[in-house]
């Protein structure tokens, strides 16, 4: 059932009507909105996690902050433009999205060992 829900979310993400391209001025409408962050591990089939949190603006930068405040992910322009609004129909089709205003689907792969020093820790711990 969990995989089926993720598959539905994936289909909904790509079938959403193209939302208007946002500019820096109207990203502020996302501030303090609830968001479901869906992260797919591309290294392993059917490995998807959903993180609950909010979009937070600070000094003109935007972040995903998890509900437990352990995850802090910078949202660049590309990610901000990929955020989709959740409508009532989506909540019915994918109950795991109920209660969120927005969602963002991201993919995750292995980090090359030679680049680790230049990366920022997001707090995401994939291994459980």
XYZ file of C-alpha atoms in Angstrom:
128
model
C 0.000 0.000 0.000
C 2.845 2.389 0.872
C 4.461 1.900 -2.554
C 1.094 2.394 -4.242
C 0.653 5.738 -2.433
C 4.110 6.869 -3.555
C 3.324 5.829 -7.110
C 0.110 7.876 -7.014
C 2.001 10.877 -5.669
C 4.559 10.489 -8.447
C 1.799 10.401 -11.077
C 0.050 13.392 -9.537
C 3.297 15.349 -9.465
C 3.752 14.966 -13.196
C 0.089 15.390 -14.054
C -0.347 18.611 -12.062
C -1.188 21.522 -14.242
C 1.892 23.605 -14.785
C 1.816 26.176 -12.068
C 2.815 29.671 -12.960
C 6.511 30.353 -12.764
C 7.122 32.049 -9.466
C 9.390 35.006 -9.052
C 11.363 35.979 -5.967
C 8.558 38.367 -5.063
C 5.866 35.709 -4.827
C 7.941 32.963 -3.178
C 7.022 34.751 0.039
C 3.543 33.221 -0.307
C 5.182 29.872 0.571
C 6.593 31.124 3.888
C 5.388 29.072 6.895
C 3.283 26.756 4.715
C 3.119 23.046 5.514
C 4.895 20.829 3.020
C 5.402 17.127 2.424
C 8.956 16.555 1.223
C 9.088 13.306 -0.741
C 12.584 11.996 -1.325
C 13.207 9.022 -3.594
C 16.437 7.036 -3.306
C 17.378 6.404 -6.946
C 19.951 3.799 -5.867
C 17.245 1.432 -4.555
C 13.876 0.577 -6.088
C 10.728 1.685 -4.204
C 12.713 3.502 -1.521
C 10.806 6.718 -0.798
C 10.502 8.683 2.434
C 8.070 11.478 3.278
C 9.187 14.224 5.640
C 6.735 16.624 7.248
C 7.721 20.236 7.677
C 7.358 23.879 6.750
C 8.835 26.227 4.210
C 10.704 28.965 6.036
C 12.109 32.210 4.588
C 15.135 33.780 6.215
C 17.112 36.667 4.701
C 15.565 36.056 1.251
C 16.592 32.375 1.332
C 14.082 29.545 1.637
C 14.423 26.307 3.580
C 12.512 23.132 4.306
C 12.539 22.673 8.081
C 11.217 19.325 9.320
C 8.585 19.214 12.040
C 11.175 17.894 14.523
C 13.658 20.565 13.334
C 16.302 17.905 12.586
C 16.236 18.473 8.822
C 17.178 21.807 7.274
C 17.290 21.764 3.477
C 18.027 24.840 1.367
C 15.462 25.365 -1.395
C 17.070 26.974 -4.426
C 15.065 28.577 -7.255
C 14.756 25.268 -9.111
C 13.315 23.489 -6.070
C 11.011 26.400 -5.222
C 9.585 26.334 -8.745
C 8.942 22.571 -8.460
C 6.797 22.866 -5.332
C 3.202 21.849 -6.096
C 0.035 22.924 -4.295
C -2.062 20.063 -2.942
C -5.700 20.285 -3.943
C -8.638 18.407 -2.347
C -8.676 15.820 -5.155
C -5.039 14.936 -4.468
C -5.819 14.512 -0.750
C -8.550 12.017 -1.631
C -6.378 10.043 -4.066
C -3.308 10.074 -1.811
C -4.363 10.156 1.855
C -0.745 10.501 3.038
C -0.808 14.068 1.647
C -3.805 15.081 3.762
C -3.063 18.054 5.970
C -0.259 19.455 3.815
C -0.592 22.558 1.676
C 2.289 21.739 -0.700
C 4.622 18.932 -1.692
C 8.034 18.651 -3.301
C 9.469 15.501 -4.887
C 13.259 15.158 -4.851
C 15.628 12.340 -5.727
C 18.647 11.225 -3.752
C 21.690 9.260 -4.871
C 25.057 8.278 -3.493
C 27.411 11.148 -2.706
C 30.820 10.895 -4.405
C 33.482 10.462 -1.713
C 35.745 13.133 -3.204
C 33.077 15.873 -2.928
C 31.885 15.360 0.659
C 33.800 18.327 2.103
C 31.929 20.832 -0.069
C 28.465 19.574 0.893
C 26.185 20.917 3.613
C 24.668 18.479 6.101
C 20.871 18.535 5.734
C 20.179 16.292 8.711
C 18.523 13.653 6.519
C 19.424 10.187 7.802
C 18.330 7.634 5.228
C 19.433 4.537 7.126
C 16.938 3.454 9.743
